[in-house]
Short mmCIF file of C-alpha atoms and ligand atoms in Angstrom, two decimals:
data_model
loop_
_atom_site.label_atom_id
_atom_site.label_comp_id
_atom_site.label_asym_id
_atom_site.label_seq_id
_atom_site.Cartn_x
_atom_site.Cartn_y
_atom_site.Cartn_z
CA MET S 504 -116.15 -7.79 85.95
CA LYS S 505 -112.67 -7.72 87.45
CA HIS S 506 -111.28 -11.06 86.61
CA LYS S 507 -112.09 -13.71 83.95
CA THR S 508 -110.79 -17.28 83.20
CA LEU S 509 -107.78 -17.35 81.00
CA LYS S 510 -108.30 -17.82 77.31
CA GLY S 511 -109.07 -21.53 76.43
CA LEU S 512 -109.79 -22.40 80.03
CA GLN S 513 -113.15 -22.76 81.50
CA ASP S 514 -114.97 -23.39 84.77
CA ILE S 515 -117.18 -26.48 84.98
CA LEU S 516 -120.29 -25.88 87.02
CA PRO S 517 -123.43 -27.75 88.05
CA PRO S 518 -125.50 -29.04 86.42
CA ASP S 519 -122.81 -30.12 83.83
CA ILE S 520 -120.91 -31.72 86.67
CA SER S 521 -123.48 -34.43 86.85
CA ILE S 522 -122.68 -35.42 83.25
CA TRP S 523 -118.89 -35.52 84.30
CA HIS S 524 -119.74 -37.73 87.28
CA HIS S 525 -121.92 -40.05 85.05
CA ILE S 526 -119.04 -40.51 82.69
CA GLU S 527 -116.38 -40.99 85.32
CA LYS S 528 -118.42 -43.47 87.31
CA THR S 529 -119.41 -45.55 84.24
CA ALA S 530 -115.86 -45.62 83.04
CA ALA S 531 -114.48 -46.66 86.43
CA ASN S 532 -116.88 -49.49 86.65
CA ILE S 533 -115.96 -50.74 83.20
CA PHE S 534 -112.26 -50.24 83.88
CA LYS S 535 -112.71 -52.49 86.95
CA SER S 536 -114.27 -55.27 85.04
CA TYR S 537 -111.23 -55.34 82.69
CA GLY S 538 -108.76 -55.14 85.71
CA TYR S 539 -107.59 -51.63 85.28
CA HIS S 540 -106.34 -49.86 88.40
CA GLU S 541 -106.30 -46.04 88.84
CA ILE S 542 -103.06 -44.20 88.90
CA ARG S 543 -102.69 -40.45 89.73
CA LEU S 544 -99.80 -38.58 88.28
CA PRO S 545 -98.49 -35.11 88.62
CA ILE S 546 -99.61 -32.54 86.24
CA MET S 547 -96.14 -31.35 85.74
CA GLU S 548 -93.02 -33.12 84.58
CA SER S 549 -89.53 -32.23 83.56
CA THR S 550 -89.72 -30.98 79.96
CA GLU S 551 -87.55 -33.88 78.72
CA VAL S 552 -90.26 -36.41 79.61
CA PHE S 553 -92.49 -35.10 76.80
CA LYS S 554 -89.97 -33.68 74.38
CA ARG S 555 -88.35 -36.96 73.27
CA SER S 556 -91.20 -39.37 73.69
CA ILE S 557 -93.82 -37.22 71.76
CA GLY S 558 -91.31 -36.07 69.33
CA GLU S 559 -89.33 -32.93 68.84
CA THR S 560 -90.97 -32.31 65.46
CA SER S 561 -94.67 -33.00 66.60
CA ASP S 562 -96.99 -30.11 66.95
CA ILE S 563 -97.39 -30.57 70.66
CA VAL S 564 -93.66 -30.11 71.34
CA GLU S 565 -93.02 -27.64 68.53
CA LYS S 566 -95.96 -25.27 69.44
CA GLU S 567 -98.31 -26.43 72.16
CA MET S 568 -96.50 -27.02 75.41
CA TYR S 569 -96.81 -24.86 78.55
CA THR S 570 -93.11 -24.90 79.29
CA PHE S 571 -91.34 -22.64 81.79
CA GLN S 572 -88.47 -22.46 84.20
CA ASP S 573 -89.35 -22.97 87.80
CA LYS S 574 -87.72 -21.00 90.68
CA GLY S 575 -84.82 -23.50 90.74
CA GLY S 576 -84.07 -22.84 87.12
CA ARG S 577 -85.36 -26.32 85.81
CA SER S 578 -87.36 -26.54 82.67
CA VAL S 579 -90.72 -28.02 83.58
CA THR S 580 -93.89 -28.61 81.31
CA LEU S 581 -97.51 -28.95 82.26
CA ARG S 582 -98.52 -32.29 80.94
CA PRO S 583 -99.95 -32.05 77.33
CA GLU S 584 -101.03 -35.77 77.48
CA GLY S 585 -100.96 -38.65 79.94
CA THR S 586 -98.86 -41.46 78.35
CA ALA S 587 -95.43 -40.06 78.65
CA SER S 588 -95.88 -39.25 82.31
CA PHE S 589 -97.41 -42.76 82.82
CA VAL S 590 -94.42 -44.43 81.20
CA ARG S 591 -92.03 -42.20 83.43
CA ALA S 592 -93.89 -43.38 86.51
CA TYR S 593 -93.94 -47.11 85.24
CA VAL S 594 -90.13 -47.10 84.90
CA GLU S 595 -89.56 -45.09 88.10
CA HIS S 596 -91.69 -47.51 90.27
CA HIS S 597 -90.29 -50.64 88.50
CA LEU S 598 -94.01 -51.68 87.71
CA HIS S 599 -92.59 -53.91 84.96
CA ASN S 600 -91.55 -56.21 87.76
CA ASN S 601 -95.19 -57.28 88.25
CA PRO S 602 -96.83 -60.03 86.17
CA PRO S 603 -98.03 -58.74 82.79
CA PRO S 604 -100.40 -57.32 81.67
CA GLN S 605 -100.26 -54.35 83.99
CA LYS S 606 -103.37 -52.24 83.34
CA TYR S 607 -103.92 -48.62 84.62
CA TYR S 608 -106.26 -45.67 83.99
CA TYR S 609 -106.13 -42.06 84.85
CA THR S 610 -108.30 -39.02 84.64
CA GLY S 611 -107.29 -35.34 84.80
CA PRO S 612 -106.45 -32.19 83.11
CA MET S 613 -104.04 -31.75 80.22
CA PHE S 614 -102.60 -28.49 78.89
CA ARG S 615 -101.87 -27.43 75.27
CA TYR S 616 -101.36 -23.98 74.06
CA GLU S 617 -103.57 -24.26 71.00
CA ARG S 618 -105.92 -21.81 69.18
CA PRO S 619 -109.18 -22.04 71.45
CA GLN S 620 -112.21 -22.82 69.52
CA ALA S 621 -115.32 -24.97 70.05
CA PHE S 622 -114.31 -28.36 71.63
CA ARG S 623 -110.69 -27.27 71.62
CA TYR S 624 -109.30 -25.92 74.78
CA ARG S 625 -105.96 -25.03 76.43
CA GLN S 626 -106.89 -26.98 79.67
CA PHE S 627 -108.99 -29.97 78.77
CA TYR S 628 -109.61 -33.30 80.49
CA GLN S 629 -108.76 -36.84 79.50
CA ILE S 630 -109.78 -40.29 80.59
CA GLY S 631 -107.05 -42.63 79.62
CA ALA S 632 -105.89 -46.20 79.92
CA GLU S 633 -102.65 -47.90 79.42
CA ALA S 634 -101.93 -51.65 79.21
CA MET S 635 -98.32 -52.94 79.52
CA GLY S 636 -96.39 -56.07 78.80
CA ILE S 637 -98.18 -57.88 76.17
CA GLU S 638 -97.42 -57.80 72.48
CA ASP S 639 -100.18 -60.03 71.40
CA PRO S 640 -102.92 -58.14 69.36
CA LYS S 641 -105.69 -59.86 71.60
CA LEU S 642 -104.70 -57.12 74.08
CA ASP S 643 -105.15 -54.50 71.39
CA ALA S 644 -108.58 -55.96 70.53
CA GLU S 645 -109.51 -55.98 74.22
CA ILE S 646 -108.56 -52.39 74.98
CA ILE S 647 -110.45 -51.16 71.74
CA SER S 648 -113.41 -53.16 72.78
CA MET S 649 -113.24 -51.69 76.29
CA LEU S 650 -113.21 -48.19 74.82
CA SER S 651 -116.12 -48.99 72.55
CA ARG S 652 -118.00 -50.36 75.69
CA ILE S 653 -117.21 -47.18 77.66
CA LEU S 654 -118.47 -45.01 75.00
CA ASP S 655 -121.56 -47.04 74.36
CA SER S 656 -122.32 -47.20 78.12
CA ILE S 657 -122.10 -43.58 78.70
CA GLY S 658 -124.88 -43.04 75.94
CA LEU S 659 -122.89 -42.10 72.82
CA LYS S 660 -124.15 -43.49 69.62
CA GLY S 661 -123.15 -43.09 65.98
CA LEU S 662 -119.50 -42.85 66.47
CA ASN S 663 -116.79 -43.88 63.77
CA PHE S 664 -114.23 -46.25 64.94
CA GLU S 665 -111.13 -46.24 62.68
CA ILE S 666 -107.93 -48.40 63.03
CA THR S 667 -104.70 -48.76 61.13
CA SER S 668 -101.29 -49.97 61.60
CA ILE S 669 -98.29 -47.47 61.43
CA GLY S 670 -95.62 -50.13 61.48
CA CYS S 671 -92.33 -50.30 63.26
CA LYS S 672 -88.71 -49.30 62.78
CA GLU S 673 -88.39 -52.08 60.31
CA CYS S 674 -91.30 -51.04 57.98
CA ARG S 675 -90.88 -47.24 58.25
CA PRO S 676 -87.66 -46.74 56.10
CA ASP S 677 -89.18 -48.15 52.97
CA HIS S 678 -92.44 -46.16 53.61
CA LYS S 679 -90.43 -42.98 54.12
CA ILE S 680 -88.72 -43.33 50.67
CA ALA S 681 -92.02 -43.86 48.94
CA LEU S 682 -93.70 -41.01 50.82
CA LYS S 683 -90.79 -38.60 50.07
CA ASN S 684 -91.01 -39.63 46.38
CA PHE S 685 -94.69 -38.90 46.31
CA LEU S 686 -94.41 -35.48 48.02
CA GLY S 687 -91.11 -34.26 46.55
CA SER S 688 -92.39 -33.08 43.22
CA LYS S 689 -94.95 -30.77 44.84
CA LEU S 690 -93.16 -29.76 47.96
CA ASP S 691 -93.00 -26.06 47.05
CA ALA S 692 -96.82 -25.81 47.31
CA PHE S 693 -96.87 -27.21 50.87
CA CYS S 694 -96.86 -24.85 53.93
CA SER S 695 -93.46 -23.87 55.38
CA ASP S 696 -93.93 -26.29 58.43
CA CYS S 697 -94.43 -29.22 55.99
CA ARG S 698 -91.34 -28.19 53.84
CA ARG S 699 -89.27 -28.46 57.04
CA ARG S 700 -90.88 -31.72 58.02
CA TYR S 701 -90.09 -33.18 54.62
CA ASP S 702 -86.43 -33.37 56.00
CA THR S 703 -87.02 -33.84 59.75
CA ASN S 704 -90.02 -36.21 59.80
CA PRO S 705 -92.07 -36.62 56.60
CA LEU S 706 -94.70 -38.76 58.35
CA ARG S 707 -95.73 -35.51 60.19
CA ILE S 708 -96.90 -34.00 56.84
CA LEU S 709 -99.72 -36.49 56.84
CA ASP S 710 -101.07 -34.96 60.14
CA CYS S 711 -100.87 -31.24 58.89
CA LYS S 712 -104.14 -29.43 59.40
CA VAL S 713 -103.55 -26.73 56.64
CA PRO S 714 -106.35 -27.30 53.95
CA ALA S 715 -104.02 -26.89 51.19
CA CYS S 716 -101.61 -29.54 52.56
CA ILE S 717 -104.48 -31.96 53.14
CA GLU S 718 -105.44 -31.59 49.41
CA LEU S 719 -101.95 -31.91 48.22
CA ARG S 720 -101.16 -35.06 50.10
CA LYS S 721 -104.08 -36.95 48.77
CA GLY S 722 -103.17 -40.36 47.28
CA SER S 723 -99.97 -40.45 49.20
CA PRO S 724 -98.83 -44.09 50.05
CA PRO S 725 -100.12 -45.21 53.48
CA VAL S 726 -97.75 -47.09 55.84
CA LEU S 727 -100.25 -49.99 55.90
CA ASP S 728 -99.14 -50.83 52.37
CA TYR S 729 -95.53 -51.22 53.64
CA LEU S 730 -95.81 -53.26 56.69
CA CYS S 731 -93.15 -55.74 57.49
CA LYS S 732 -94.32 -59.48 58.02
CA GLU S 733 -94.53 -59.17 61.77
CA CYS S 734 -96.53 -55.87 61.64
CA LYS S 735 -98.79 -57.18 59.00
CA ASP S 736 -99.55 -60.43 60.90
CA HIS S 737 -100.22 -58.39 64.05
CA PHE S 738 -102.69 -56.26 62.11
CA ASP S 739 -104.39 -59.10 60.39
CA SER S 740 -104.89 -60.90 63.79
CA LEU S 741 -106.26 -57.64 65.31
CA ASN S 742 -108.76 -57.51 62.53
CA LYS S 743 -109.75 -61.13 63.28
CA TYR S 744 -110.19 -60.39 67.10
CA LEU S 745 -112.10 -57.26 66.56
CA LYS S 746 -114.59 -59.04 64.36
CA LEU S 747 -114.80 -61.85 66.92
CA LEU S 748 -115.67 -59.24 69.71
CA LYS S 749 -118.11 -57.63 67.33
CA VAL S 750 -116.51 -54.18 67.59
CA PRO S 751 -117.82 -51.98 64.83
CA TYR S 752 -114.94 -50.29 63.01
CA ARG S 753 -113.41 -49.62 59.73
CA VAL S 754 -109.70 -49.65 58.46
CA ASN S 755 -108.53 -46.16 57.56
CA PRO S 756 -105.04 -46.62 55.95
CA ASN S 757 -104.56 -42.79 56.12
CA LEU S 758 -105.06 -42.50 59.83
CA VAL S 759 -102.04 -40.81 61.44
CA ARG S 760 -101.37 -39.85 65.02
CA GLY S 761 -99.89 -36.49 66.12
CA LEU S 762 -97.33 -38.24 68.50
CA ASP S 763 -94.12 -39.91 67.45
CA TYR S 764 -94.09 -42.81 69.88
CA TYR S 765 -96.71 -44.96 68.26
CA THR S 766 -95.98 -48.32 66.66
CA LYS S 767 -98.12 -50.82 64.92
CA THR S 768 -101.80 -50.36 66.08
CA ALA S 769 -103.32 -46.87 65.95
CA PHE S 770 -106.92 -45.92 66.34
CA GLU S 771 -109.27 -43.09 66.64
CA VAL S 772 -112.90 -42.55 67.33
CA SER S 773 -114.68 -39.65 65.94
CA SER S 774 -118.18 -38.00 65.74
CA GLU S 775 -119.73 -35.97 62.88
CA ASN S 776 -121.32 -33.79 65.38
CA LEU S 777 -118.16 -32.03 66.51
CA GLY S 778 -117.21 -29.96 63.31
CA SER S 779 -113.58 -30.11 62.46
CA GLN S 780 -112.60 -31.12 66.10
CA SER S 781 -114.04 -34.57 65.46
CA ALA S 782 -111.86 -36.76 67.51
CA VAL S 783 -113.49 -38.04 70.79
CA ALA S 784 -110.84 -40.57 71.68
CA ALA S 785 -107.56 -41.89 70.25
CA GLY S 786 -104.70 -44.27 71.05
CA GLY S 787 -102.40 -46.80 69.89
CA ARG S 788 -99.31 -49.11 70.65
CA TYR S 789 -96.10 -47.72 72.00
CA ASP S 790 -93.69 -50.76 72.04
CA SER S 791 -90.36 -48.89 72.46
CA MET S 792 -91.29 -46.19 74.82
CA VAL S 793 -90.38 -48.03 78.08
CA LYS S 794 -86.99 -48.81 76.84
CA GLU S 795 -86.39 -45.39 75.71
CA PHE S 796 -87.23 -44.17 79.19
CA GLY S 797 -84.56 -46.52 80.59
CA GLY S 798 -86.65 -49.54 81.51
CA PRO S 799 -86.51 -53.09 80.05
CA PRO S 800 -88.07 -53.46 76.58
CA THR S 801 -91.82 -53.58 77.38
CA PRO S 802 -94.67 -53.25 74.89
CA GLY S 803 -97.52 -50.93 75.76
CA ILE S 804 -100.95 -49.77 74.40
CA GLY S 805 -103.30 -47.06 75.40
CA PHE S 806 -105.89 -44.52 74.65
CA ALA S 807 -107.22 -41.08 75.86
CA MET S 808 -110.68 -39.79 75.59
CA GLY S 809 -111.47 -36.08 75.59
CA MET S 810 -114.11 -35.05 78.12
CA GLU S 811 -115.00 -31.78 76.64
CA ARG S 812 -115.84 -33.41 73.27
CA VAL S 813 -117.92 -36.26 74.91
CA ILE S 814 -120.00 -33.96 77.31
CA PRO S 815 -121.65 -31.80 74.45
CA LEU S 816 -122.47 -35.03 72.52
CA LEU S 817 -124.22 -36.39 75.53
CA LYS S 818 -126.12 -33.27 76.62
CA ASP S 819 -129.01 -34.03 74.01
CA VAL S 820 -128.92 -37.77 74.77
CA ILE S 821 -129.20 -38.41 78.43
CA GLU S 822 -131.23 -36.81 80.92
CA ILE S 823 -129.78 -36.59 84.46
CA SER S 824 -132.25 -35.55 86.93
CA ASP S 825 -130.55 -33.89 89.87
CA GLY S 826 -132.62 -32.95 92.68
CA PRO S 827 -133.05 -33.79 96.53
CA GLU S 828 -135.11 -36.96 97.50
CA LEU S 829 -136.92 -34.78 99.91
CA LEU S 830 -137.77 -31.00 100.60
CA ILE S 831 -139.17 -30.41 104.04
CA CYS S 832 -141.45 -27.35 104.12
CA PRO S 833 -142.09 -26.05 107.73
CA LEU S 834 -144.88 -23.65 108.29
CA ASP S 835 -143.70 -22.13 111.57
CA ASN S 836 -140.79 -21.94 113.89
CA ALA S 837 -141.57 -24.96 115.91
CA ALA S 838 -141.88 -26.90 112.86
CA SER S 839 -138.76 -25.51 111.53
CA GLU S 840 -136.75 -26.81 114.53
CA LYS S 841 -138.41 -30.30 114.21
CA GLY S 842 -137.54 -30.29 110.41
CA LEU S 843 -134.03 -29.30 111.17
CA HIS S 844 -133.69 -32.48 113.32
CA LEU S 845 -135.60 -34.67 110.99
CA ALA S 846 -133.30 -33.70 108.07
CA GLU S 847 -130.24 -34.72 109.89
CA LEU S 848 -131.68 -38.09 110.83
CA LEU S 849 -132.43 -38.75 107.15
CA ARG S 850 -129.04 -37.31 105.86
CA ALA S 851 -127.40 -39.82 108.38
CA LYS S 852 -129.03 -42.51 106.30
CA GLY S 853 -127.48 -41.17 103.17
CA LEU S 854 -130.54 -39.40 101.72
CA TRP S 855 -130.18 -35.97 100.03
CA VAL S 856 -132.62 -33.88 102.00
CA GLU S 857 -133.19 -30.13 101.95
CA ILE S 858 -135.23 -27.89 104.19
CA ASN S 859 -136.45 -24.45 103.79
CA HIS S 860 -134.98 -22.42 106.64
CA GLU S 861 -136.96 -19.36 105.77
CA ILE S 862 -140.62 -19.76 106.42
CA THR S 863 -142.66 -18.54 103.55
CA SER S 864 -146.10 -19.34 102.24
CA LEU S 865 -146.90 -22.88 101.26
CA LYS S 866 -147.40 -21.77 97.65
CA SER S 867 -143.88 -20.42 97.39
CA GLN S 868 -142.48 -23.46 99.12
CA MET S 869 -144.02 -25.66 96.49
CA ARG S 870 -142.72 -23.44 93.83
CA LYS S 871 -139.30 -23.95 95.25
CA ALA S 872 -139.76 -27.65 95.28
CA ASN S 873 -140.41 -27.71 91.59
CA ARG S 874 -137.51 -25.26 90.93
CA ILE S 875 -135.02 -27.48 92.66
CA SER S 876 -136.57 -30.72 91.18
CA ALA S 877 -137.28 -32.21 94.78
CA LYS S 878 -138.61 -35.74 94.20
CA ASN S 879 -140.82 -35.54 97.47
CA VAL S 880 -142.02 -32.96 99.80
CA ILE S 881 -143.21 -33.09 103.42
CA VAL S 882 -145.27 -30.11 104.88
CA LEU S 883 -144.65 -29.80 108.53
CA GLY S 884 -147.09 -27.60 110.69
CA ASP S 885 -148.82 -27.81 114.09
CA ASP S 886 -151.21 -30.60 112.98
CA GLU S 887 -148.49 -32.85 111.84
CA ILE S 888 -146.29 -32.32 114.93
CA ASN S 889 -149.38 -32.89 117.34
CA SER S 890 -150.68 -35.88 115.58
CA HIS S 891 -147.17 -37.19 114.90
CA LYS S 892 -148.37 -38.12 111.42
CA ILE S 893 -147.23 -36.53 108.07
CA VAL S 894 -147.78 -37.08 104.41
CA VAL S 895 -144.95 -37.74 101.87
CA LYS S 896 -146.05 -36.43 98.57
CA SER S 897 -144.28 -37.45 95.33
CA MET S 898 -143.60 -34.44 93.19
CA ILE S 899 -143.25 -36.94 90.24
CA ASP S 900 -146.55 -38.75 90.19
CA LYS S 901 -148.27 -36.67 92.94
CA VAL S 902 -149.04 -39.92 94.97
CA GLU S 903 -149.45 -39.06 98.61
CA LYS S 904 -148.44 -41.62 101.34
CA GLU S 905 -149.25 -41.26 105.10
CA SER S 906 -146.36 -41.99 107.60
CA LYS S 907 -145.57 -41.59 111.19
CA LEU S 908 -143.35 -38.57 111.99
CA ASP S 909 -140.39 -40.95 112.15
CA ALA S 910 -137.13 -40.86 110.12
CA ASP S 911 -136.99 -44.70 109.68
CA GLN S 912 -140.57 -44.84 108.14
CA ILE S 913 -140.01 -41.76 106.02
CA ALA S 914 -136.68 -43.06 104.73
CA ALA S 915 -138.34 -46.42 103.83
CA ILE S 916 -141.03 -44.54 101.68
CA LEU S 917 -138.27 -42.46 100.05
CA GLN S 918 -136.21 -45.52 99.28
CA GLN S 919 -139.05 -47.23 97.85
CA ARG S 920 -139.78 -44.49 95.48
CA SER S 921 -136.18 -43.79 94.33
P1 ATP Q 1034 -106.78 -33.32 67.59
O1 ATP Q 1034 -106.58 -33.99 66.28
O2 ATP Q 1034 -108.32 -32.96 67.73
O3 ATP Q 1034 -105.97 -32.32 67.77
P2 ATP Q 1034 -105.06 -34.93 69.01
O4 ATP Q 1034 -104.68 -36.08 67.99
O5 ATP Q 1034 -104.20 -33.80 69.23
O6 ATP Q 1034 -106.65 -34.36 68.66
P3 ATP Q 1034 -104.75 -36.77 71.37
O7 ATP Q 1034 -103.46 -36.23 71.65
O8 ATP Q 1034 -104.82 -38.12 70.64
O9 ATP Q 1034 -105.49 -35.65 70.44
O10 ATP Q 1034 -105.71 -36.70 72.60
C1 ATP Q 1034 -106.81 -37.58 72.73
C2 ATP Q 1034 -108.03 -36.99 72.91
O11 ATP Q 1034 -108.13 -35.74 73.64
C3 ATP Q 1034 -108.60 -36.28 71.49
O12 ATP Q 1034 -109.20 -37.35 70.72
C4 ATP Q 1034 -109.60 -35.30 71.96
O13 ATP Q 1034 -110.79 -35.86 72.29
C5 ATP Q 1034 -108.88 -34.74 73.10
N1 ATP Q 1034 -108.17 -33.51 72.86
C6 ATP Q 1034 -106.91 -33.31 72.42
N2 ATP Q 1034 -106.59 -31.98 72.38
C7 ATP Q 1034 -107.68 -31.30 72.82
C8 ATP Q 1034 -108.05 -29.90 73.16
N3 ATP Q 1034 -107.06 -29.03 72.90
N4 ATP Q 1034 -109.31 -29.59 73.65
C9 ATP Q 1034 -110.15 -30.62 74.01
N5 ATP Q 1034 -109.99 -31.96 73.82
C10 ATP Q 1034 -108.71 -32.31 73.30
MG1 MG Q 1035 -104.01 -31.97 68.59
#
């Protein structure tokens, strides 16, 4: 083999692509019912877009970005996530001038230079949503409920929904002192990254993946215990609304997110069937980001779901049958020409029709029908052409139905059976 995909990247081939379409279509329908509009953003931004918003001391910015100089000497970065690009676009196009809430969704590849392993890639796809302009926790409840509906509708069961509040600029200083007091006495035992984080951004220690650090930080004070009145009221109301909407969830005070821009609500959906890469989707509020990008103060909330983690969970759950509505099996050259024309007429009606261009025995044509999962077959020979009559045979229940050799009539039978 001369060339292979780069480490951590993968080709997506049929039949997997049917599951991708199933997820994308289901999500798009649900987004529509909640008033979310699709937005398409570039996969590259100037490095600054990500650096400040995600946080200089976050794992993403410190270790995972694909950053390089373009030919004009600018520092550009392949997007590691969607929210920062979205906020850049939101401010650039003055979308805040429209009445709130402004609701958008996106799908597309993200890039992070991580150690590739099962369910963790260097190019991975996210479906994400962002809702702007409303501070009220009813919007938080609504977007979390929408995520739950999407995951449920695509066929995922047994997921854990966890929420917390990570407070705001008001509550963080007190929490930071408590956290540093707790961690300080055992700091020497933490990894070198965490020892550095202790001074730069101690909250990041709570997100470290090193097993020893996970053990050492057990029992540390959660932000949830230090919320200011506004954040506490916000979180209490969110809990009330989630119960009202019957979203199954639990509060996890130790939940932390790997990005610095979050305020108040943070949430994560995980599955026990993904090993240590358990997060399927995650999100939260980011009430100061628009202002930091130079726009008017505008609250926002969003989430992103990882396609490569959802697909494997779905493979055993849903069955997507992907085969043509009809396979035309001609027995000689004249029938082959007739079939060629018939196939075109049926395709013009939107039906997926295949024809065997190479004439082989009837037995081998039937074998092929099974191999490609054709739902129906028509055999075309002298008799059928002379009598102008054919039989549409269902490969599913083997029922045979007579029809004129006529595209309208055949299409009606196929549509009845689909
Ligand atoms: P993790 O803790 O697994 O690294 P994260 O907190 O970095 O996840 P987010 O930035 O919140 O992830 O991205 C949202 C979702 O995108 C995750 O829940 C996950 O499903 C998916 N995701 C993130 N990084 C990867 C990756 N390298 N490969 C595949 N999917 C990913
Ligand atoms: Mg990560």
